[in-house]
Amino acid sequence: MAFQIINSIISWFLKKRKHQIELFLKYPVDVQNELLLKLLNTAKNTKFGKEKEFSSIKNHADFTNKVPIQKYETFEPLIERCRKGEQNLFWPTDIKWFAKSSGTTNAKSKFIPVSEESLEYCHMKAGKDMLCLYINNNEDTQLFTGKGLKLGGSSEIYKDNNSYFGDLSAIITENLPFWADFSSAPSQETALLAEWETKMEAIIDETIHEDITSLVGVPSWMLVLLNRVLERTGKNNILEVWPNLEVYFHGGVNFNPYREQYKKLIPKKEFKYYETYNASEGFFAIQDRNNSKELLLMLDYGIFYEFIPMTDYKGENSKTITLADVKKGIDYALVITTNSGLWRYSIGDTIRFTSLDPYRIKITGRTKHYINVFGEELNIENVEDALKLTCDKTNASITDYTVGPIFMKDKKSGGHEWIIEFSKKPNNMDYFTEILDNALKSINSDYEAKRYNSLTLAMPKIHVAKDGLFYSWLKKKGKLGGQHKIPRLSNKRAFVEELLEL
């Protein structure tokens, strides 16, 4: 009875936020324009604000004239000074937290500033909104009669130069209110363990006898955890361990390659999947409807959005548009200005609007994660869609994969070299390869043109990876857990060659 009362009280509290969400749904452009001016006014007396004359900026046109698009490398000198203790450089309140982020294509770590405002009004607020939207769509939820299992990064918080850095999930965990431990698992102490495999075992120890009602985490790593839970318990599926499990909140990687595996692990027809779109730089969008593949762009988290049509993409020299001018069905590179002092920062993601009232999006890939060695312009969305079609036709399922180019040599055609780790292998790999090639042709006309008579591109070359190959590769690099991801597409052969040597 007590758990039912708690469930009702928390649900009522979270539902109240829906009225504020409805405000930016009704006045999206006004909310964004006001936010930009507020951010500029807040930071006008910082070093960066004075240099760029924030006090003279009255609109978006002024903003783009005064402030160039930034990438991490151009903003890094200020960030490093801030990490060493200097303040009021790009944001007026003291910044002591930095989210350590290493991209899939760059071994060098990035340190993304995380202000108190960003923690409270973006990341923490988004966590509540994720629950708010879910509860509003599922009136009979029993979410808070049990606990939510959160699988975050494996980094501890390290003190360095009077500042603290770690995985974003670790920073959030460190700053959660004391009562959060009552509604979530594992404990804060376990969640912050540095060694990933030790942490996995500790999480299982703590949770297998709990009433887990929700899961939160990156699909690839959550899948590893759930399979280990079954190994430990000897159960056939996760519902035999946690019978009241009702929703999985996921983000970080495309869910499509994992969907069928989750359905087998959690064989419950009414089980819900809710996608989120967050990064070290901010929390951007949340699925706001049951059984949807669209995400609602959250416009009141202290983030001002700009968009670069990918057809006109020229890196930092690109021209941006605002929310008022976006159109459906076009891929845009995302540029953000945040309440952590990132100004016109290009995060490298591409999105596409699926709705303009309200503004809903889907993530389509990365500005750098594509293969275009031969003019084929193959992006991550093309590949994910083709793999799904191929797996459906061949009754196969994939754990992980990466693709790199085979460069032309001695007048021979080039090609794409794949390494695929299957959870269920196809009966005939030649047939799988043929279906995949045809699917890519049907989806991408540039690929089809380059494949004509194999003059430029030969048939894909596919290696079947041994079980656990990608896990071993990430472990070797010290990149287990958190938001570490397998590099899917590359214009270089480095990843393919490293994996083939293991």
Coordinates of C-alpha atoms in Angstrom, one line a residue:
M1 CA 0.0 0.0 0.0
A2 CA 2.8 2.4 0.9
F3 CA 4.5 1.8 -2.5
Q4 CA 1.2 2.6 -4.3
I5 CA 0.9 5.9 -2.4
I6 CA 4.5 6.8 -3.2
N7 CA 3.9 5.9 -6.8
S8 CA 0.8 8.2 -6.9
I9 CA 2.5 11.1 -5.3
I10 CA 5.6 11.0 -7.5
S11 CA 3.5 10.6 -10.6
W12 CA 1.3 13.7 -9.6
F13 CA 4.5 15.8 -9.0
L14 CA 6.0 14.9 -12.3
K15 CA 2.8 15.5 -14.3
K16 CA 2.8 19.1 -13.3
R17 CA 5.8 19.8 -15.5
K18 CA 3.6 19.0 -18.6
H19 CA 2.1 22.5 -18.4
Q20 CA 5.5 24.1 -18.9
I21 CA 6.3 21.8 -21.8
E22 CA 3.0 22.9 -23.4
L23 CA 4.2 26.5 -23.3
F24 CA 7.2 25.9 -25.6
L25 CA 5.1 23.6 -27.7
K26 CA 2.7 26.6 -28.3
Y27 CA 5.4 29.3 -28.7
P28 CA 8.6 27.5 -29.9
V29 CA 10.2 30.2 -31.9
D30 CA 9.5 32.9 -29.2
V31 CA 10.9 30.7 -26.5
Q32 CA 14.1 30.1 -28.5
N33 CA 14.6 33.8 -29.4
E34 CA 14.1 34.9 -25.8
L35 CA 16.5 32.2 -24.7
L36 CA 19.3 33.4 -27.0
L37 CA 19.0 37.0 -25.7
K38 CA 19.0 35.7 -22.1
L39 CA 22.1 33.6 -22.6
L40 CA 23.9 36.6 -24.3
N41 CA 22.9 39.0 -21.5
T42 CA 24.0 36.5 -18.8
A43 CA 27.5 36.1 -20.3
K44 CA 28.1 39.6 -21.7
N45 CA 30.8 40.4 -19.1
T46 CA 32.8 37.2 -19.6
K47 CA 36.0 37.3 -21.5
F48 CA 34.4 35.7 -24.5
G49 CA 31.3 37.9 -24.2
K50 CA 33.4 41.1 -24.2
E51 CA 35.5 39.9 -27.1
K52 CA 32.5 39.1 -29.2
E53 CA 30.6 42.2 -28.1
F54 CA 27.6 40.3 -26.7
S55 CA 26.0 43.5 -25.4
S56 CA 25.6 44.8 -28.9
I57 CA 23.8 41.6 -30.2
K58 CA 20.1 42.1 -30.7
N59 CA 19.1 39.1 -32.9
H60 CA 20.3 36.0 -34.6
A61 CA 21.8 37.9 -37.5
D62 CA 23.9 39.9 -35.2
F63 CA 24.9 36.7 -33.4
T64 CA 26.1 35.0 -36.5
N65 CA 28.1 38.1 -37.6
K66 CA 29.8 38.5 -34.2
V67 CA 30.4 34.8 -33.2
P68 CA 31.9 32.2 -35.6
I69 CA 30.9 28.5 -35.4
Q70 CA 33.1 26.8 -32.9
K71 CA 34.5 23.2 -32.9
Y72 CA 36.2 21.8 -29.8
E73 CA 39.7 22.5 -31.1
T74 CA 39.0 26.2 -31.5
F75 CA 37.4 26.5 -28.0
E76 CA 39.8 24.2 -26.2
P77 CA 42.3 26.9 -25.1
L78 CA 39.6 28.6 -23.1
I79 CA 38.3 25.3 -21.7
E80 CA 41.9 24.4 -20.5
R81 CA 42.3 27.7 -18.8
C82 CA 39.0 27.2 -17.0
R83 CA 40.1 23.7 -16.0
K84 CA 43.2 25.2 -14.4
G85 CA 41.0 27.5 -12.2
E86 CA 40.3 30.6 -14.3
Q87 CA 36.6 31.6 -14.2
N88 CA 34.4 34.1 -16.0
L89 CA 36.0 33.1 -19.3
F90 CA 32.9 32.0 -21.3
W91 CA 30.3 31.6 -18.6
P92 CA 29.8 33.9 -15.5
T93 CA 29.2 31.3 -12.8
D94 CA 32.1 29.1 -11.6
I95 CA 32.5 25.9 -13.6
K96 CA 34.1 23.1 -11.7
W97 CA 32.7 20.0 -13.6
F98 CA 34.0 18.8 -16.9
A99 CA 32.4 15.8 -18.8
K100 CA 35.3 13.8 -20.2
S101 CA 34.3 12.6 -23.7
S102 CA 36.4 10.7 -26.2
G103 CA 34.9 10.5 -29.6
T104 CA 34.9 7.2 -31.6
T105 CA 37.3 8.7 -34.3
N106 CA 39.6 10.6 -32.0
A107 CA 41.7 9.2 -29.2
K108 CA 42.2 12.6 -27.6
S109 CA 39.8 13.3 -24.8
K110 CA 37.5 16.3 -24.8
F111 CA 36.6 18.1 -21.6
I112 CA 33.1 19.6 -21.9
P113 CA 32.3 22.3 -19.4
V114 CA 29.2 21.5 -17.2
S115 CA 27.9 24.5 -15.3
E116 CA 25.5 24.4 -12.3
E117 CA 22.8 25.8 -14.5
S118 CA 23.3 23.1 -17.1
L119 CA 23.2 20.4 -14.4
E120 CA 20.0 21.6 -12.9
Y121 CA 18.1 23.1 -15.8
C122 CA 19.2 20.8 -18.6
H123 CA 20.4 17.3 -17.5
M124 CA 18.5 17.0 -14.2
K125 CA 15.4 18.6 -15.7
A126 CA 15.5 16.3 -18.7
G127 CA 15.6 13.2 -16.4
K128 CA 12.4 14.4 -14.8
D129 CA 10.8 15.2 -18.1
M130 CA 11.6 11.8 -19.4
L131 CA 9.6 10.4 -16.6
C132 CA 6.9 13.1 -16.9
L133 CA 6.3 12.3 -20.6
Y134 CA 6.2 8.6 -20.0
I135 CA 3.7 8.9 -17.0
N136 CA 1.4 11.2 -19.0
N137 CA 1.2 8.6 -21.7
N138 CA 0.8 5.7 -19.3
E139 CA -1.7 6.6 -16.6
D140 CA -1.7 3.1 -15.1
T141 CA 2.1 3.0 -14.6
Q142 CA 3.5 1.3 -11.5
L143 CA 7.0 2.7 -12.2
F144 CA 7.6 4.0 -8.7
T145 CA 6.5 0.9 -6.8
G146 CA 9.9 -0.4 -7.7
K147 CA 13.3 0.9 -8.7
G148 CA 14.9 2.1 -11.9
L149 CA 18.2 0.4 -12.9
K150 CA 20.6 3.0 -14.3
L151 CA 23.7 1.9 -16.1
G152 CA 26.1 4.8 -16.5
G153 CA 29.7 5.3 -17.3
S154 CA 32.5 3.5 -15.5
S155 CA 34.7 6.6 -14.7
E156 CA 35.2 7.9 -11.3
I157 CA 35.2 11.6 -10.7
Y158 CA 38.9 12.8 -10.7
K159 CA 40.1 16.0 -9.1
D160 CA 42.4 17.8 -11.3
N161 CA 43.6 21.5 -11.3
N162 CA 40.9 22.5 -8.8
S163 CA 38.3 21.0 -11.1
Y164 CA 36.6 17.6 -11.4
F165 CA 36.1 15.5 -14.5
G166 CA 34.6 12.2 -15.4
D167 CA 31.8 10.6 -17.6
L168 CA 28.7 12.8 -17.7
S169 CA 26.7 10.0 -16.1
A170 CA 29.2 10.0 -13.2
I171 CA 28.9 13.7 -12.8
I172 CA 25.1 13.5 -12.7
T173 CA 25.3 10.6 -10.2
E174 CA 27.6 12.6 -8.0
N175 CA 25.2 15.5 -7.9
L176 CA 21.9 13.6 -7.4
P177 CA 20.0 14.4 -4.3
F178 CA 20.3 11.9 -1.4
W179 CA 16.8 10.6 -1.9
A180 CA 17.5 9.4 -5.4
D181 CA 19.1 6.2 -4.0
F182 CA 15.7 5.2 -2.7
S183 CA 14.2 5.1 -6.2
S184 CA 17.1 3.8 -8.2
A185 CA 19.7 1.1 -8.4
P186 CA 22.6 0.5 -8.1
S187 CA 23.8 2.6 -5.1
Q188 CA 25.8 5.7 -5.8
E189 CA 29.0 3.9 -4.6
T190 CA 28.6 1.1 -7.1
A191 CA 27.5 3.4 -9.9
L192 CA 30.8 5.3 -9.6
L193 CA 33.1 2.3 -9.6
A194 CA 35.9 2.8 -12.1
E195 CA 36.6 -0.7 -13.3
W196 CA 33.8 -1.7 -15.7
E197 CA 33.7 -5.5 -15.3
T198 CA 33.9 -5.2 -11.5
K199 CA 31.1 -2.7 -11.6
M200 CA 28.9 -5.0 -13.7
E201 CA 29.2 -7.8 -11.2
A202 CA 28.4 -5.4 -8.3
I203 CA 25.3 -4.1 -10.1
I204 CA 24.1 -7.6 -10.6
D205 CA 24.7 -8.4 -6.9
E206 CA 22.7 -5.4 -5.9
T207 CA 19.8 -5.7 -8.3
I208 CA 18.8 -9.3 -8.9
H209 CA 16.7 -9.4 -5.8
E210 CA 15.2 -5.9 -6.2
D211 CA 11.9 -5.1 -7.9
I212 CA 13.3 -3.3 -11.0
T213 CA 10.5 -1.6 -13.0
S214 CA 12.6 0.5 -15.5
L215 CA 16.0 0.4 -17.2
V216 CA 18.1 3.4 -18.2
G217 CA 21.3 3.2 -20.3
V218 CA 23.1 2.8 -23.6
P219 CA 21.6 -0.2 -25.6
S220 CA 25.0 -1.9 -26.3
W221 CA 26.1 -1.9 -22.7
M222 CA 22.7 -2.6 -21.2
L223 CA 22.5 -5.7 -23.5
V224 CA 25.8 -7.0 -22.0
L225 CA 24.5 -6.4 -18.4
L226 CA 21.1 -8.2 -19.1
N227 CA 22.8 -11.2 -20.7
R228 CA 25.1 -11.5 -17.7
V229 CA 22.1 -11.3 -15.4
L230 CA 20.6 -14.3 -17.2
E231 CA 23.9 -16.2 -17.0
R232 CA 24.1 -15.5 -13.2
T233 CA 20.5 -16.4 -12.4
G234 CA 20.0 -19.2 -14.9
K235 CA 16.7 -17.7 -16.0
N236 CA 15.4 -17.8 -19.6
N237 CA 14.5 -14.1 -19.9
I238 CA 14.7 -10.9 -17.9
L239 CA 11.0 -10.9 -16.9
E240 CA 11.7 -14.1 -14.8
V241 CA 14.2 -11.9 -12.8
W242 CA 12.2 -8.6 -12.8
P243 CA 8.5 -9.4 -13.5
N244 CA 7.3 -5.8 -13.1
L245 CA 9.7 -4.3 -15.6
E246 CA 7.7 -2.0 -17.8
V247 CA 10.0 0.5 -19.7
Y248 CA 13.5 0.9 -21.1
F249 CA 14.8 4.5 -21.5
H250 CA 17.7 4.3 -24.0
G251 CA 19.9 6.6 -26.0
G252 CA 23.5 7.0 -27.2
V253 CA 23.4 4.7 -30.2
N254 CA 20.9 3.7 -32.9
F255 CA 18.5 1.2 -31.3
N256 CA 17.5 -0.7 -34.5
P257 CA 20.3 -3.2 -34.5
Y258 CA 19.5 -4.2 -30.9
R259 CA 15.7 -4.2 -31.1
E260 CA 15.1 -7.9 -31.8
Q261 CA 17.5 -9.0 -29.2
Y262 CA 15.7 -6.9 -26.5
K263 CA 12.4 -8.4 -27.6
K264 CA 13.7 -11.8 -26.9
L265 CA 15.2 -10.8 -23.6
I266 CA 12.0 -9.0 -22.5
P267 CA 9.1 -11.0 -24.1
K268 CA 6.4 -8.7 -23.0
K269 CA 4.0 -7.3 -25.7
E270 CA 3.1 -4.1 -23.7
F271 CA 6.7 -3.4 -22.7
K272 CA 7.7 0.2 -23.7
Y273 CA 10.8 1.6 -25.2
Y274 CA 11.5 5.3 -24.8
E275 CA 14.4 7.0 -26.7
T276 CA 16.4 10.0 -25.5
Y277 CA 18.9 12.2 -27.2
N278 CA 21.6 13.5 -24.9
A279 CA 25.3 14.1 -25.0
S280 CA 28.1 15.6 -22.8
E281 CA 27.2 19.0 -24.3
G282 CA 23.5 18.8 -23.3
F283 CA 20.2 17.0 -23.4
F284 CA 18.3 17.7 -26.6
A285 CA 15.2 15.6 -27.2
I286 CA 12.9 12.9 -25.7
Q287 CA 10.4 10.5 -27.2
D288 CA 7.1 11.9 -26.1
R289 CA 4.7 9.2 -27.4
N290 CA 4.4 5.5 -26.9
N291 CA 5.7 3.3 -29.8
S292 CA 7.2 6.3 -31.7
K293 CA 10.5 6.7 -33.4
E294 CA 10.4 10.5 -33.2
L295 CA 11.8 12.7 -30.5
L296 CA 10.4 15.9 -29.2
L297 CA 13.0 18.7 -29.4
M298 CA 13.2 20.2 -25.9
L299 CA 13.4 24.0 -26.2
D300 CA 13.6 25.3 -22.6
Y301 CA 16.8 23.6 -21.3
G302 CA 19.0 26.6 -21.7
I303 CA 20.1 25.5 -25.2
F304 CA 19.7 27.7 -28.3
Y305 CA 19.6 25.7 -31.5
E306 CA 20.9 26.5 -35.0
F307 CA 20.9 24.2 -38.0
I308 CA 23.1 23.7 -41.1
P309 CA 21.5 22.0 -44.1
M310 CA 23.9 19.1 -45.0
T311 CA 23.6 20.0 -48.7
D312 CA 25.4 23.3 -47.8
Y313 CA 27.7 22.0 -45.1
K314 CA 31.1 23.6 -45.1
G315 CA 32.2 23.0 -41.5
E316 CA 32.8 26.1 -39.5
N317 CA 32.2 28.3 -42.6
S318 CA 28.6 27.1 -42.9
K319 CA 25.6 29.4 -42.7
T320 CA 23.0 28.4 -40.2
I321 CA 19.3 28.8 -39.9
T322 CA 17.1 28.9 -36.8
L323 CA 14.1 26.8 -35.8
A324 CA 11.7 29.2 -37.6
D325 CA 13.2 28.2 -41.0
V326 CA 13.7 24.4 -40.8
K327 CA 11.8 22.0 -43.1
K328 CA 10.9 18.4 -42.8
G329 CA 12.9 15.7 -44.5
I330 CA 16.2 17.6 -44.7
D331 CA 19.3 16.5 -42.8
Y332 CA 20.8 19.3 -40.7
A333 CA 24.0 19.5 -38.7
L334 CA 23.3 20.7 -35.2
V335 CA 24.9 23.8 -33.7
I336 CA 24.2 24.7 -30.1
T337 CA 24.7 27.5 -27.7
T338 CA 24.3 26.4 -24.0
N339 CA 24.1 27.5 -20.4
S340 CA 27.5 26.0 -19.9
G341 CA 29.1 28.6 -22.1
L342 CA 29.4 26.7 -25.4
W343 CA 28.8 29.3 -28.1
R344 CA 27.7 28.2 -31.6
Y345 CA 29.3 24.9 -30.9
S346 CA 29.1 22.2 -33.7
I347 CA 28.6 18.9 -32.0
G348 CA 28.9 16.8 -35.1
D349 CA 25.4 15.2 -35.1
T350 CA 22.9 15.3 -37.9
I351 CA 19.2 15.3 -37.4
R352 CA 16.0 15.5 -39.5
F353 CA 12.7 17.0 -38.6
T354 CA 9.8 14.7 -38.9
S355 CA 7.2 17.2 -37.6
L356 CA 7.1 21.0 -37.3
D357 CA 4.2 21.3 -35.0
P358 CA 5.5 20.3 -32.6
Y359 CA 9.1 20.1 -33.5
R360 CA 10.0 16.4 -33.6
I361 CA 13.2 15.0 -34.9
K362 CA 15.1 11.8 -35.6
I363 CA 18.9 11.4 -35.3
T364 CA 20.3 10.6 -38.7
G365 CA 24.1 10.3 -38.0
R366 CA 27.3 12.3 -37.6
T367 CA 28.8 14.8 -39.9
K368 CA 32.0 12.7 -39.9
H369 CA 30.6 9.2 -39.7
Y370 CA 30.0 8.3 -43.3
I371 CA 31.9 6.7 -46.2
N372 CA 32.4 8.9 -49.2
V373 CA 35.8 7.6 -50.6
F374 CA 34.3 7.0 -54.1
G375 CA 31.4 9.5 -54.1
E376 CA 29.0 6.9 -52.7
E377 CA 27.9 9.3 -49.8
L378 CA 26.9 6.4 -47.6
N379 CA 25.6 7.6 -44.2
I380 CA 24.8 5.8 -41.0
E381 CA 21.0 5.9 -41.7
N382 CA 21.5 4.2 -45.0
V383 CA 23.6 1.4 -43.4
E384 CA 21.3 0.9 -40.5
D385 CA 18.2 0.6 -42.7
A386 CA 20.0 -1.7 -45.1
L387 CA 21.1 -4.0 -42.3
K388 CA 17.6 -4.2 -40.9
L389 CA 16.2 -5.2 -44.2
T390 CA 19.0 -7.8 -44.7
C391 CA 18.6 -9.3 -41.2
D392 CA 14.8 -9.5 -41.7
K393 CA 15.3 -11.4 -44.9
T394 CA 18.0 -13.7 -43.7
N395 CA 16.7 -14.3 -40.2
A396 CA 19.9 -12.9 -38.7
S397 CA 20.7 -10.5 -35.9
I398 CA 23.7 -8.3 -35.3
T399 CA 25.6 -7.4 -32.1
D400 CA 28.1 -4.9 -33.6
Y401 CA 29.8 -3.9 -36.8
T402 CA 32.1 -1.5 -38.5
V403 CA 32.8 -0.6 -42.1
G404 CA 35.9 0.9 -43.8
P405 CA 37.0 1.4 -47.4
I406 CA 39.1 -0.8 -49.7
F407 CA 41.1 1.6 -51.7
M408 CA 41.5 1.2 -55.5
K409 CA 44.8 -0.5 -56.4
D410 CA 46.4 -1.8 -59.6
K411 CA 43.4 -0.7 -61.6
K412 CA 41.1 -2.8 -59.4
S413 CA 37.8 -1.4 -58.1
G414 CA 37.5 -0.2 -54.6
G415 CA 35.0 -1.4 -52.1
H416 CA 33.7 -1.6 -48.6
E417 CA 35.1 -4.0 -46.0
W418 CA 32.7 -5.0 -43.2
I419 CA 33.4 -6.7 -39.9
I420 CA 30.1 -7.9 -38.4
E421 CA 29.6 -9.7 -35.1
F422 CA 26.4 -11.7 -35.2
S423 CA 24.2 -12.8 -32.3
K424 CA 22.5 -15.0 -34.8
K425 CA 24.4 -15.8 -38.0
P426 CA 22.7 -16.2 -41.4
N427 CA 22.7 -19.6 -42.9
N428 CA 24.4 -18.4 -46.0
M429 CA 26.9 -15.5 -45.9
D430 CA 27.0 -15.1 -49.7
Y431 CA 23.3 -14.6 -49.7
F432 CA 23.5 -12.2 -46.8
T433 CA 26.1 -10.1 -48.7
E434 CA 24.0 -10.1 -51.8
I435 CA 20.9 -8.9 -50.0
L436 CA 22.9 -6.2 -48.1
D437 CA 24.4 -4.9 -51.4
N438 CA 21.0 -4.8 -53.0
A439 CA 19.4 -3.1 -50.0
L440 CA 22.1 -0.4 -50.1
K441 CA 21.5 0.1 -53.8
S442 CA 17.8 0.5 -53.3
I443 CA 18.3 3.1 -50.5
N444 CA 21.2 5.1 -51.8
S445 CA 21.3 6.0 -55.5
D446 CA 25.0 7.2 -55.3
Y447 CA 26.0 3.8 -54.0
E448 CA 24.0 2.2 -56.7
A449 CA 25.7 4.3 -59.4
K450 CA 29.2 3.5 -58.1
R451 CA 28.3 -0.2 -57.9
Y452 CA 27.3 -0.3 -61.6
N453 CA 29.2 -3.2 -63.2
S454 CA 31.6 -3.0 -60.2
L455 CA 33.6 -0.4 -62.0
T456 CA 34.1 1.8 -59.0
L457 CA 32.8 -0.3 -56.1
A458 CA 33.1 -4.1 -56.0
M459 CA 30.7 -6.3 -54.0
P460 CA 31.0 -5.7 -50.2
K461 CA 33.6 -7.8 -48.4
I462 CA 32.3 -9.1 -45.1
H463 CA 34.2 -10.7 -42.2
V464 CA 32.3 -12.6 -39.6
A465 CA 33.8 -11.5 -36.3
K466 CA 34.4 -14.0 -33.5
D467 CA 32.1 -13.6 -30.5
G468 CA 33.2 -10.8 -28.2
L469 CA 35.6 -9.2 -30.7
F470 CA 34.3 -5.6 -30.4
Y471 CA 34.0 -6.0 -26.6
S472 CA 37.7 -7.1 -26.5
W473 CA 38.7 -4.3 -28.8
L474 CA 37.1 -1.7 -26.5
K475 CA 38.5 -3.3 -23.4
K476 CA 42.0 -3.1 -24.9
K477 CA 41.5 0.6 -25.5
G478 CA 40.1 1.2 -21.9
K479 CA 36.7 2.2 -23.4
L480 CA 34.3 -0.2 -21.7
G481 CA 31.0 1.2 -20.6
G482 CA 29.3 4.6 -20.6
Q483 CA 28.9 6.4 -23.9
H484 CA 31.9 4.7 -25.6
K485 CA 30.7 3.5 -29.0
I486 CA 31.9 1.3 -31.9
P487 CA 32.9 3.5 -34.9
R488 CA 30.4 2.4 -37.5
L489 CA 31.6 4.1 -40.7
S490 CA 35.0 5.5 -41.6
N491 CA 36.8 6.9 -44.6
K492 CA 40.0 5.3 -43.2
R493 CA 41.0 1.7 -42.7
A494 CA 42.4 2.1 -39.2
F495 CA 39.5 0.5 -37.3
V496 CA 39.1 -2.3 -39.7
E497 CA 42.8 -3.2 -39.6
E498 CA 43.0 -3.0 -35.8
L499 CA 40.0 -5.4 -35.5
L500 CA 41.3 -7.8 -38.1
E501 CA 44.6 -8.1 -36.1
L502 CA 42.8 -9.2 -32.9

